[in-house]
Short mmCIF file of C-alpha atoms and ligand atoms in Angstrom, two decimals:
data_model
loop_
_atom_site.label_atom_id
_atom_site.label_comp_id
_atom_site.label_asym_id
_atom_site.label_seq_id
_atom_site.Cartn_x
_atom_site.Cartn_y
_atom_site.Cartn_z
CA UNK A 1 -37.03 31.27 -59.90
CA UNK A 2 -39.24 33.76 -57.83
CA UNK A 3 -38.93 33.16 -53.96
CA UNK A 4 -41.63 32.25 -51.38
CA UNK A 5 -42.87 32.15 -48.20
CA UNK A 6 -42.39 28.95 -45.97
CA UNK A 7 -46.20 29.14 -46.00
CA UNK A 8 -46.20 28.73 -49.59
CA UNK A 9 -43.96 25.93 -49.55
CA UNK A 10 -46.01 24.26 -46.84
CA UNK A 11 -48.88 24.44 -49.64
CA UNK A 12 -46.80 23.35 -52.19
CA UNK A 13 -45.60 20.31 -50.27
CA UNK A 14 -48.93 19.39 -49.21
CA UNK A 15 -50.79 19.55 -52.71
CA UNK A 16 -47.69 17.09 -53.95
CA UNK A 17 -48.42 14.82 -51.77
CA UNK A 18 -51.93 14.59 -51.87
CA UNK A 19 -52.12 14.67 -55.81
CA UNK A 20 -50.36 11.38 -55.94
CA UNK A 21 -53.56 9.55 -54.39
CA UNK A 22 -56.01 11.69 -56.52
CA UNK A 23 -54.09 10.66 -59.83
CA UNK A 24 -53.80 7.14 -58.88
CA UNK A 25 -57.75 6.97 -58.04
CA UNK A 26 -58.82 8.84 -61.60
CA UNK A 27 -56.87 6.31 -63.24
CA UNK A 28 -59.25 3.41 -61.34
CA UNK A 29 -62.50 5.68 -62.08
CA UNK A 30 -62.54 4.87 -65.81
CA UNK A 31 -62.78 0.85 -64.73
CA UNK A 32 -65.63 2.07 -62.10
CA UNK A 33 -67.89 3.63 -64.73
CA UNK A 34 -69.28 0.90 -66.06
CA UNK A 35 -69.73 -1.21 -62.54
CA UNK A 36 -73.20 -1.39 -60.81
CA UNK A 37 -72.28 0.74 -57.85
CA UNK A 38 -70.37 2.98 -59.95
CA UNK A 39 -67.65 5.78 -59.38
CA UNK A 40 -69.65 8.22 -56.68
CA UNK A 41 -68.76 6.47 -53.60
CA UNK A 42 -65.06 5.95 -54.58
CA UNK A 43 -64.92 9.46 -55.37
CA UNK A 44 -66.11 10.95 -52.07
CA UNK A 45 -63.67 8.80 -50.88
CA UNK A 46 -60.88 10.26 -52.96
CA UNK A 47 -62.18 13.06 -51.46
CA UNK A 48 -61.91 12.21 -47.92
CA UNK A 49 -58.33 10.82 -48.03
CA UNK A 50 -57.55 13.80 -50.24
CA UNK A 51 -58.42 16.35 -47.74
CA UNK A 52 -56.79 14.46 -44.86
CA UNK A 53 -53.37 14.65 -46.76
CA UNK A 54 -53.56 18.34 -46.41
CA UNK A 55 -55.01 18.63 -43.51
CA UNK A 56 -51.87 16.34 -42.13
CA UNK A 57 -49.39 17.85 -43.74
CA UNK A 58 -50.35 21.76 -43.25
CA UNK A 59 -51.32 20.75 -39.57
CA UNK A 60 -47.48 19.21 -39.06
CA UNK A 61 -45.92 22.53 -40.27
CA UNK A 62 -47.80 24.93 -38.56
CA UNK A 63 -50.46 22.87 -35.66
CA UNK A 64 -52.12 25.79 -34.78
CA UNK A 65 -53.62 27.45 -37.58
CA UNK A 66 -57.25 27.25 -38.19
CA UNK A 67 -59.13 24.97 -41.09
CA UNK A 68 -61.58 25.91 -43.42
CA UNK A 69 -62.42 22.74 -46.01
CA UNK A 70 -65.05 21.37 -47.83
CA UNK A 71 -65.32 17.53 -46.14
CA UNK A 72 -64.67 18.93 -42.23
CA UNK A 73 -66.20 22.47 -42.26
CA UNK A 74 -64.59 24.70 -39.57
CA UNK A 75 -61.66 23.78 -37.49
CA UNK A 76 -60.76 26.54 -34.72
CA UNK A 77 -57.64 26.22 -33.50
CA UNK A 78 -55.42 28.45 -31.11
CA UNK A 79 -54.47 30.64 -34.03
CA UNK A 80 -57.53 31.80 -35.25
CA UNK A 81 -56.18 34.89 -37.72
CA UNK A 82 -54.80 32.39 -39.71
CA UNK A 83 -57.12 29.99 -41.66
CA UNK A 84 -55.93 27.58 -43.88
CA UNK A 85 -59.47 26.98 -46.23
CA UNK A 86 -59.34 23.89 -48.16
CA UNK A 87 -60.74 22.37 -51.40
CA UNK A 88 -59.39 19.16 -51.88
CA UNK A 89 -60.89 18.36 -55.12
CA UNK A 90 -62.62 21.28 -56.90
CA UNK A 91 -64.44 20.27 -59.99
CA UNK A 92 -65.41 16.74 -58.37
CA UNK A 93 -68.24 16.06 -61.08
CA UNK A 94 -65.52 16.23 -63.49
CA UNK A 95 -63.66 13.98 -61.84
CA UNK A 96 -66.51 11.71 -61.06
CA UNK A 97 -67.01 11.06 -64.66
CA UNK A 98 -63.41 10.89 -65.45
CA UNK A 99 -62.98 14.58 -67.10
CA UNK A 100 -59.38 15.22 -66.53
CA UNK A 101 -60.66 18.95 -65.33
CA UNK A 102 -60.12 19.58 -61.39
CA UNK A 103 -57.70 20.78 -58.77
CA UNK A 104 -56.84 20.91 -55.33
CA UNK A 105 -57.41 24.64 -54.12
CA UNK A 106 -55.35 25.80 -50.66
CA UNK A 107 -55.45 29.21 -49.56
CA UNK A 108 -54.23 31.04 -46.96
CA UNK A 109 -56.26 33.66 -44.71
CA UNK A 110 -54.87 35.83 -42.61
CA UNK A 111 -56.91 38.02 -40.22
CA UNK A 112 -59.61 39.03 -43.15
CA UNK A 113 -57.01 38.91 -46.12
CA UNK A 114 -56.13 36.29 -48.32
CA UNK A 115 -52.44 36.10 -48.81
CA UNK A 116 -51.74 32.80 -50.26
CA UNK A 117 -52.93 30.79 -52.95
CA UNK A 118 -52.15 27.49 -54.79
CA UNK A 119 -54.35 25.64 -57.48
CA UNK A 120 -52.90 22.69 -58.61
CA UNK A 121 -54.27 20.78 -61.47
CA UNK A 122 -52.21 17.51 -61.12
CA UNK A 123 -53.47 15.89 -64.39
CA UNK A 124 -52.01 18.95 -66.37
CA UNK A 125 -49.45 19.24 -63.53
CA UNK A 126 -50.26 22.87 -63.85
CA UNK A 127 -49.78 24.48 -60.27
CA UNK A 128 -51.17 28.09 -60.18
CA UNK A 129 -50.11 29.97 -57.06
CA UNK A 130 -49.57 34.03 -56.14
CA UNK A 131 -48.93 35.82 -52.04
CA UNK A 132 -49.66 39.27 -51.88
CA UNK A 133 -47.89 41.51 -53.25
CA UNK A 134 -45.63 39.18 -54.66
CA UNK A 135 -47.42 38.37 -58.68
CA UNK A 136 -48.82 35.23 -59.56
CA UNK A 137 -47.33 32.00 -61.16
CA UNK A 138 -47.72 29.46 -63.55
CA UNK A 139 -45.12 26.60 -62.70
CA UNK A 140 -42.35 29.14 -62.18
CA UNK A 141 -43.70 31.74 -64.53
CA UNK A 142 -44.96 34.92 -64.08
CA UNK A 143 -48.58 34.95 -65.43
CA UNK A 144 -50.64 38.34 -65.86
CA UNK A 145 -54.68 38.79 -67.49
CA UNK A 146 -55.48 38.97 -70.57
CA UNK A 147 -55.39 42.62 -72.22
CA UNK A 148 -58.41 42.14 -74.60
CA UNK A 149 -61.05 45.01 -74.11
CA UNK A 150 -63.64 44.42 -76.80
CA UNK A 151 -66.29 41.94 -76.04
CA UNK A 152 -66.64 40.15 -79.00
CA UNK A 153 -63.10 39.01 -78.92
CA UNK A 154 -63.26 37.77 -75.09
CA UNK A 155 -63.76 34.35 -74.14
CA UNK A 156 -65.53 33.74 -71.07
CA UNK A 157 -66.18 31.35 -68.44
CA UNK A 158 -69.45 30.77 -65.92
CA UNK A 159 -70.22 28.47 -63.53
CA UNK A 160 -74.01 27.79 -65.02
CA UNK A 161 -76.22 29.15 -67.98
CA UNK A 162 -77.04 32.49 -68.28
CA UNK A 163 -78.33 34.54 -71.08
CA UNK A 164 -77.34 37.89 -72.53
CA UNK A 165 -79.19 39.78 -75.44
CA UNK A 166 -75.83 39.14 -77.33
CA UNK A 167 -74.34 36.67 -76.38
CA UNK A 168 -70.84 36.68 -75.64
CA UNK A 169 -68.89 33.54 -75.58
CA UNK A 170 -69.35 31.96 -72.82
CA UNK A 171 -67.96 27.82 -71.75
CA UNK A 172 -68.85 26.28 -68.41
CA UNK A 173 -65.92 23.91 -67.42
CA UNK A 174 -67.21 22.56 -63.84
CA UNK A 175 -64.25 23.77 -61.91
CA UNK A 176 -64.44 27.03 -60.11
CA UNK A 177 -60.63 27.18 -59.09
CA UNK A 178 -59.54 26.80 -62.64
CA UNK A 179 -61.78 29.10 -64.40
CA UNK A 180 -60.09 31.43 -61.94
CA UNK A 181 -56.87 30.46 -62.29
CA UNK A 182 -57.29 30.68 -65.68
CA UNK A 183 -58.35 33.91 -66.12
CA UNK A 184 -55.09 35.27 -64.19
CA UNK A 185 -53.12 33.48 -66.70
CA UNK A 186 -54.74 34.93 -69.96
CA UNK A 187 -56.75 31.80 -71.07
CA UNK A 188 -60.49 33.28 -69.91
CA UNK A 189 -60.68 37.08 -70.10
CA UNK A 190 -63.50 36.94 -67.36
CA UNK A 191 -65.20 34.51 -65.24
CA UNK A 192 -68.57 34.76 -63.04
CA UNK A 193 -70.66 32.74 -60.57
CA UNK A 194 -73.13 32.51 -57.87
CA UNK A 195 -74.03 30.47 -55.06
CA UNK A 196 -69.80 29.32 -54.65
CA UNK A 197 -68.43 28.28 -51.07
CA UNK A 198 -65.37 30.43 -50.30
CA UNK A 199 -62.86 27.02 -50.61
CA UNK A 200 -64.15 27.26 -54.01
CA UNK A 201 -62.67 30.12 -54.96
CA UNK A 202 -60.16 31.35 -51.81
CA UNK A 203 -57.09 30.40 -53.74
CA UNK A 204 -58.27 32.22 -57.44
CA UNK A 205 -59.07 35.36 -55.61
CA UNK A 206 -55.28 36.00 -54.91
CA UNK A 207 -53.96 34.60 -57.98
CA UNK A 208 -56.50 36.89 -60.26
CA UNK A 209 -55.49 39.86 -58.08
CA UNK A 210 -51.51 39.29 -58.48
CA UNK A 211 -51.84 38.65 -62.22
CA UNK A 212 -53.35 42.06 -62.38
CA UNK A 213 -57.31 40.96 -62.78
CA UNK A 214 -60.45 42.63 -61.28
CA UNK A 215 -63.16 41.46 -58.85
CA UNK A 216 -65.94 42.36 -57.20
CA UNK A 217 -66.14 43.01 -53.70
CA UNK A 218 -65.85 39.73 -51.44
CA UNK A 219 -66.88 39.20 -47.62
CA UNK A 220 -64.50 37.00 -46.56
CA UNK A 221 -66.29 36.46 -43.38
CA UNK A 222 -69.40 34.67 -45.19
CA UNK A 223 -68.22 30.85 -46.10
CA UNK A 224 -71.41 30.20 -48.65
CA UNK A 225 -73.14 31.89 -50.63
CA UNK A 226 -70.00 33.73 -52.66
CA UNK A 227 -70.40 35.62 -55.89
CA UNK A 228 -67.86 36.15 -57.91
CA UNK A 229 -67.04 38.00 -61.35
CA UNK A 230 -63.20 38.73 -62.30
CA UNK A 231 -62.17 39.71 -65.19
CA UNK A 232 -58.77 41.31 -66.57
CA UNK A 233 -58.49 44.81 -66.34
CA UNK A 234 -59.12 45.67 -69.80
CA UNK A 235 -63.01 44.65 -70.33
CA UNK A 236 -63.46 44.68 -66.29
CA UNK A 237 -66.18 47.95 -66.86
CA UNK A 238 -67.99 46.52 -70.23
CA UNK A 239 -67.87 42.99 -68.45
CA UNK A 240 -69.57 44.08 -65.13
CA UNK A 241 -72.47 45.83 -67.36
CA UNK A 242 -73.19 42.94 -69.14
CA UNK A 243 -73.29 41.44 -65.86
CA UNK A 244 -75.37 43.97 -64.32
CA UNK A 245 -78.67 41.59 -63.46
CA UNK A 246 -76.61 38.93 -62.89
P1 2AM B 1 -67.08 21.17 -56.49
O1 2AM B 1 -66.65 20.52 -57.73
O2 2AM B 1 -66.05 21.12 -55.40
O3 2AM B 1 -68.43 20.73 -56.04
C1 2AM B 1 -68.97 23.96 -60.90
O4 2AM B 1 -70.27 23.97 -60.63
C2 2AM B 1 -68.11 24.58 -59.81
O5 2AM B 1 -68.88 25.18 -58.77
C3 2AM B 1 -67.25 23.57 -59.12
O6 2AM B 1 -66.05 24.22 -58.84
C4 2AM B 1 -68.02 23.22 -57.87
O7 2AM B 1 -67.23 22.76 -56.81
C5 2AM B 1 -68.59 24.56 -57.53
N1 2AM B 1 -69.78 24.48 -56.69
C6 2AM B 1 -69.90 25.00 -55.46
N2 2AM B 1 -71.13 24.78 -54.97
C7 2AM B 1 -71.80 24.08 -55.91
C8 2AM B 1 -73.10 23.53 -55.99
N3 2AM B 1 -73.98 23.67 -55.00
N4 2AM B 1 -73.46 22.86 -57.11
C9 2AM B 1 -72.57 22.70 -58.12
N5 2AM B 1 -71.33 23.20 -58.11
C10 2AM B 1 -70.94 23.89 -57.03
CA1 CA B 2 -65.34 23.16 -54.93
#
């Protein structure tokens, strides 16, 4: 087994605990489908307790790190080079209509770096993580990009429609973080999206860097508005000119 940071372990602990309550509630959301009211306020719920698992649980390990997360916004605390930016359910429409396609995203920013990243799908109990400098991991195992460098035999991923003169493969799965993650492990060759929130995509931006994958330039500093394309290494130059209006 590789080693890690406490930080990463704090993560990992966190994202455990929290995943029991999101499994528990998916399994109720099936039942809720079919009821009046339906599944959407449960699920913001889910999302709410969710997010204050991690919160709790980062904030006991290390009380004075800053917050980034989808339900609270911005948290300043006394540290404020280190930012903890949370998505405690990524993919929630998925969820919502009992898709068993979403994650909980944690990632760790330090000064204007990302160093730390977990996705954890806890349906597939597939947890996705990478530091810097340290490779990216699949459950224990080392994960790298795809090496496929002809277009026609990529498959991609996007976040909404988009067309091409040829079109490439494209799917659209509804869940930023693990189109990302996904791409560092080999499964997409190349992913792209506008209009994201950086907890969206914080944790995949680390994880498709260790496994070796390409991106485009990210301001960290800007929380909306996020564009992202990553692709492995390979097709990263044919990719980006496909992608060129985009
Ligand atoms: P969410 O599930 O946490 O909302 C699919 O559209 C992906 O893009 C999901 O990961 C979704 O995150 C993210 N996303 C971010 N902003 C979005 C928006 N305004 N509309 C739809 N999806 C959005
Ligand atoms: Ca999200």
């Amino acid at each position: 087994m590789n080693s890690i940071s406490a930080n990463l372990n704090i993560m990992i602990k966190a994202s455990e605990k929290a995943s029991k309550i999101l499994i528990k509630d998916f399994g109720e959301i099936e039942k809720l489908q079919v009821s009046r009211k339906g599944p959407k306020d449960f699920v913001t719920n889910s999302d709410l307790k969710t997010e204050k698992i991690i919160i709790e649980e980062l904030k006991k390990a290390r009380p004075n790190y800053s917050i980034l997360s989808e339900e609270e916004g911005i948290e300043n605390n006394k540290d404020k080079n280190n930012t903890w930016v949370i998505d405690p359910i990524d993919g929630t429409l998925n969820y919502l209509h009992g898709v068993p396609h979403f994650a909980i995203s944690i990632a760790l920013k330090s000064h204007d770096q990302i160093i730390a990243g977990l996705i954890y799908d806890p349906i597939k109990d597939e947890m996705f993580y990478a530091e810097k400098n340290n490779g990216a991991y699949l459950n224990n195992q080392r994960i790298k990009v795809s090496k496929r460098n002809k277009i026609d035999d990529c498959l991609f991923v996007a976040g909404s429609k988009i067309s091409f003169d040829k079109d490439p493969l494209i799917r659209i799965s509804g869940c930023a973080a693990l189109d990302m993650a996904y791409v560092a492990a080999g499964r997409y060759d190349g992913y792209f999206q506008k209009n994201l929130n950086l907890w969206d995509v914080a944790a995949g931006i680390i994880i498709v860097q260790e496994a070796g994958g390409i991106l485009n330039e990210i301001n960290l500093s800007s929380i909306n508005d996020v564009k992202i394309i990553a692709s492995n290494n390979s097709i990263s130059n044919k990719f980006i000119e496909k992608l060129k209006n985009f």
